[in-house]
CSV table of C-alpha atoms in Angstrom, one decimal:
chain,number,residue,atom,x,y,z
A,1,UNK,CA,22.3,7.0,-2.5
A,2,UNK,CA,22.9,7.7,-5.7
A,3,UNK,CA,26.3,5.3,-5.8
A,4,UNK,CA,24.3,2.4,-4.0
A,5,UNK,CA,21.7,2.5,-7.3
A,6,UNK,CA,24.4,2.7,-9.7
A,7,UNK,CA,25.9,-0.3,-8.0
A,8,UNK,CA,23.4,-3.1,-7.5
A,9,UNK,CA,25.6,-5.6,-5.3
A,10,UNK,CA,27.3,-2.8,-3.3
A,11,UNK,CA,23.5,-1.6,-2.2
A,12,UNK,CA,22.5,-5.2,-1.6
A,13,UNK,CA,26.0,-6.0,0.7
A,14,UNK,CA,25.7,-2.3,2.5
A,15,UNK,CA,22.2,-3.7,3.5
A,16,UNK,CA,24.0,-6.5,5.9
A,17,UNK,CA,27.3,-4.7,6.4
A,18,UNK,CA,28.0,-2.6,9.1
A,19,UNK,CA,30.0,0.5,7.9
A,20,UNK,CA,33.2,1.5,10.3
A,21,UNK,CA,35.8,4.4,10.7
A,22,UNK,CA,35.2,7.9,11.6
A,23,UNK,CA,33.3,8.9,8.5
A,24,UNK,CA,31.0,6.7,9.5
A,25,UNK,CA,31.2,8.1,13.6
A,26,UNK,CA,30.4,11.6,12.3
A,27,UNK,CA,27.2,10.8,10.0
A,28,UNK,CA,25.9,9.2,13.0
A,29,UNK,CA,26.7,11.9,15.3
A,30,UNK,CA,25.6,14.3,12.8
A,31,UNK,CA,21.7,12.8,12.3
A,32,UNK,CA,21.7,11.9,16.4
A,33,UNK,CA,22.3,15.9,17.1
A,34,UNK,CA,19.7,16.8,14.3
A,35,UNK,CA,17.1,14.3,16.1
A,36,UNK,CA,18.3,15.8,19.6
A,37,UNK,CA,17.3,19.4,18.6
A,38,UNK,CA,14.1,18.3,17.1
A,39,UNK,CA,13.4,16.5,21.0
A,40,UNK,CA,13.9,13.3,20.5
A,41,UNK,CA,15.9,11.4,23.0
A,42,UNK,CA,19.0,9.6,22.4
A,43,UNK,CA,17.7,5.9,22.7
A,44,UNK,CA,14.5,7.3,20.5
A,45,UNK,CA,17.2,9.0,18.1
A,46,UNK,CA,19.5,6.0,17.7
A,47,UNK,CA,16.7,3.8,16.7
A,48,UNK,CA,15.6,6.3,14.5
A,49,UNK,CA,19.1,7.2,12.6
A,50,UNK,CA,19.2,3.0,12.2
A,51,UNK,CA,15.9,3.3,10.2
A,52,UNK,CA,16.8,6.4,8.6
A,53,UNK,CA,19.9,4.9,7.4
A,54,UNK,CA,17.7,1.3,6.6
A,55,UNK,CA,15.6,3.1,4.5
A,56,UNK,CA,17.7,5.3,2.5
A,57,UNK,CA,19.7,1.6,1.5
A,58,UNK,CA,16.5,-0.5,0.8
A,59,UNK,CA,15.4,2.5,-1.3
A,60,UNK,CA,18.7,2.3,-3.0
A,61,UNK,CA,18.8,-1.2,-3.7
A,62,UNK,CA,15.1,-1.1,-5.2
A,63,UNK,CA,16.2,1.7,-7.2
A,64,UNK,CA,19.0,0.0,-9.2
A,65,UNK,CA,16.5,-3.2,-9.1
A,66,UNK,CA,14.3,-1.2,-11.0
A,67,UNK,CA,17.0,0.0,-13.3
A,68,UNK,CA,17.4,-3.4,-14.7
A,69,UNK,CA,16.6,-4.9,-17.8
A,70,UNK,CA,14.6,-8.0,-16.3
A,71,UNK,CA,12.8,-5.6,-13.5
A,72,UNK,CA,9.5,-6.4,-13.1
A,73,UNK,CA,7.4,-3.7,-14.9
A,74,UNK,CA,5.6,-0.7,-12.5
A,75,UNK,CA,2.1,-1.5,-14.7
A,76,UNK,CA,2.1,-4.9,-12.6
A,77,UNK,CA,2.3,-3.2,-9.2
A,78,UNK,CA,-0.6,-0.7,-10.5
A,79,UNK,CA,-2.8,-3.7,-11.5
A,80,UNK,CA,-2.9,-5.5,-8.4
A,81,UNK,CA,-3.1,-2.7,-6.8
A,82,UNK,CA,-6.2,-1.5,-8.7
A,83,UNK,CA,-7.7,-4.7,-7.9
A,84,UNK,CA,-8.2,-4.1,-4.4
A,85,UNK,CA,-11.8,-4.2,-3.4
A,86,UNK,CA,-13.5,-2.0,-1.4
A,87,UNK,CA,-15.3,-4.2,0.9
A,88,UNK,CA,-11.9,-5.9,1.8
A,89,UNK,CA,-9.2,-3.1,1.4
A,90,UNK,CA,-11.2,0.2,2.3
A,91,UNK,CA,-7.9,2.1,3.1
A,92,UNK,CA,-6.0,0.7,0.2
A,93,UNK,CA,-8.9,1.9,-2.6
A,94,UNK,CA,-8.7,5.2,-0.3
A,95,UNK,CA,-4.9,5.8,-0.4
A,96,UNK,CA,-4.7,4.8,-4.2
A,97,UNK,CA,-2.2,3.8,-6.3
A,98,UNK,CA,-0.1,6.9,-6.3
A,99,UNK,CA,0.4,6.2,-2.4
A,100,UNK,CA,2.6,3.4,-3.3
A,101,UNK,CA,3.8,4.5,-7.0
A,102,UNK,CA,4.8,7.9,-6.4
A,103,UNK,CA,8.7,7.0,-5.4
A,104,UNK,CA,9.3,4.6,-7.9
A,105,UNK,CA,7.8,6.5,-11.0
A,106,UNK,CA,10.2,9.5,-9.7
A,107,UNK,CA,12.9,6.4,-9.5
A,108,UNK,CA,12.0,5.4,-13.2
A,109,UNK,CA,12.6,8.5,-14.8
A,110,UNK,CA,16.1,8.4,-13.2
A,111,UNK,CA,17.0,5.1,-14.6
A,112,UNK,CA,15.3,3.0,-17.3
A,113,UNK,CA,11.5,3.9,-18.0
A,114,UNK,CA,9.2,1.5,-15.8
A,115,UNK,CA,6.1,2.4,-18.6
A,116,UNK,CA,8.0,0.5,-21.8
């Protein structure tokens, strides 16, 4: 993950390209057995490794977004967030800000501080 947010295009191409080659065979076979022994069955697994593996490249890619110069600044997510109202957005005013700023305040201290 880590290579894919120090390299903005390669995240944003690995989230359309579908990797090949036996590296590739054994990660999948790896995380379908780990699903397996937790219960899961193999249809149920495969569709989960796919959105394991989506996530952990979206999350990437947003990551070395954020590590940009021009990113658009945490504060801004925060204030529109704050401005849910209770009346429309019950859940959202429960859940908080933190709910959906907790990831990418650990992602800013990685790369370039959201907060300045």
């Amino acid at each position: 993950m880590q290579l894919l947010a120090s390299q903005p295009a390669l995240a944003q191409a690995a989230l359309v390209t579908w990797p090949e080659g036996p590296h590739y065979l054994d990660l999948l076979e790896l995380l379908l057995r780990a699903l397996h022994d937790l219960g899961l069955d193999a249809s149920t697994a495969g569709r989960a490794v796919d959105l394991l593996l989506q996530f952990a490249t979206a999350s990437a890619v947003e990551r070395a977004a954020h590590a940009s110069a021009d990113a658009q600044e945490l504060s801004d997510l925060e204030s529109t967030l704050v401005s849910a109202r209770p009346e429309r957005h019950p859940l959202l005013v429960e859940a908080g800000t933190t709910a959906f700023t907790t990831v990418l305040r650990g992602n800013a201290t990685r790369g370039r501080s959201m907060s300045s």
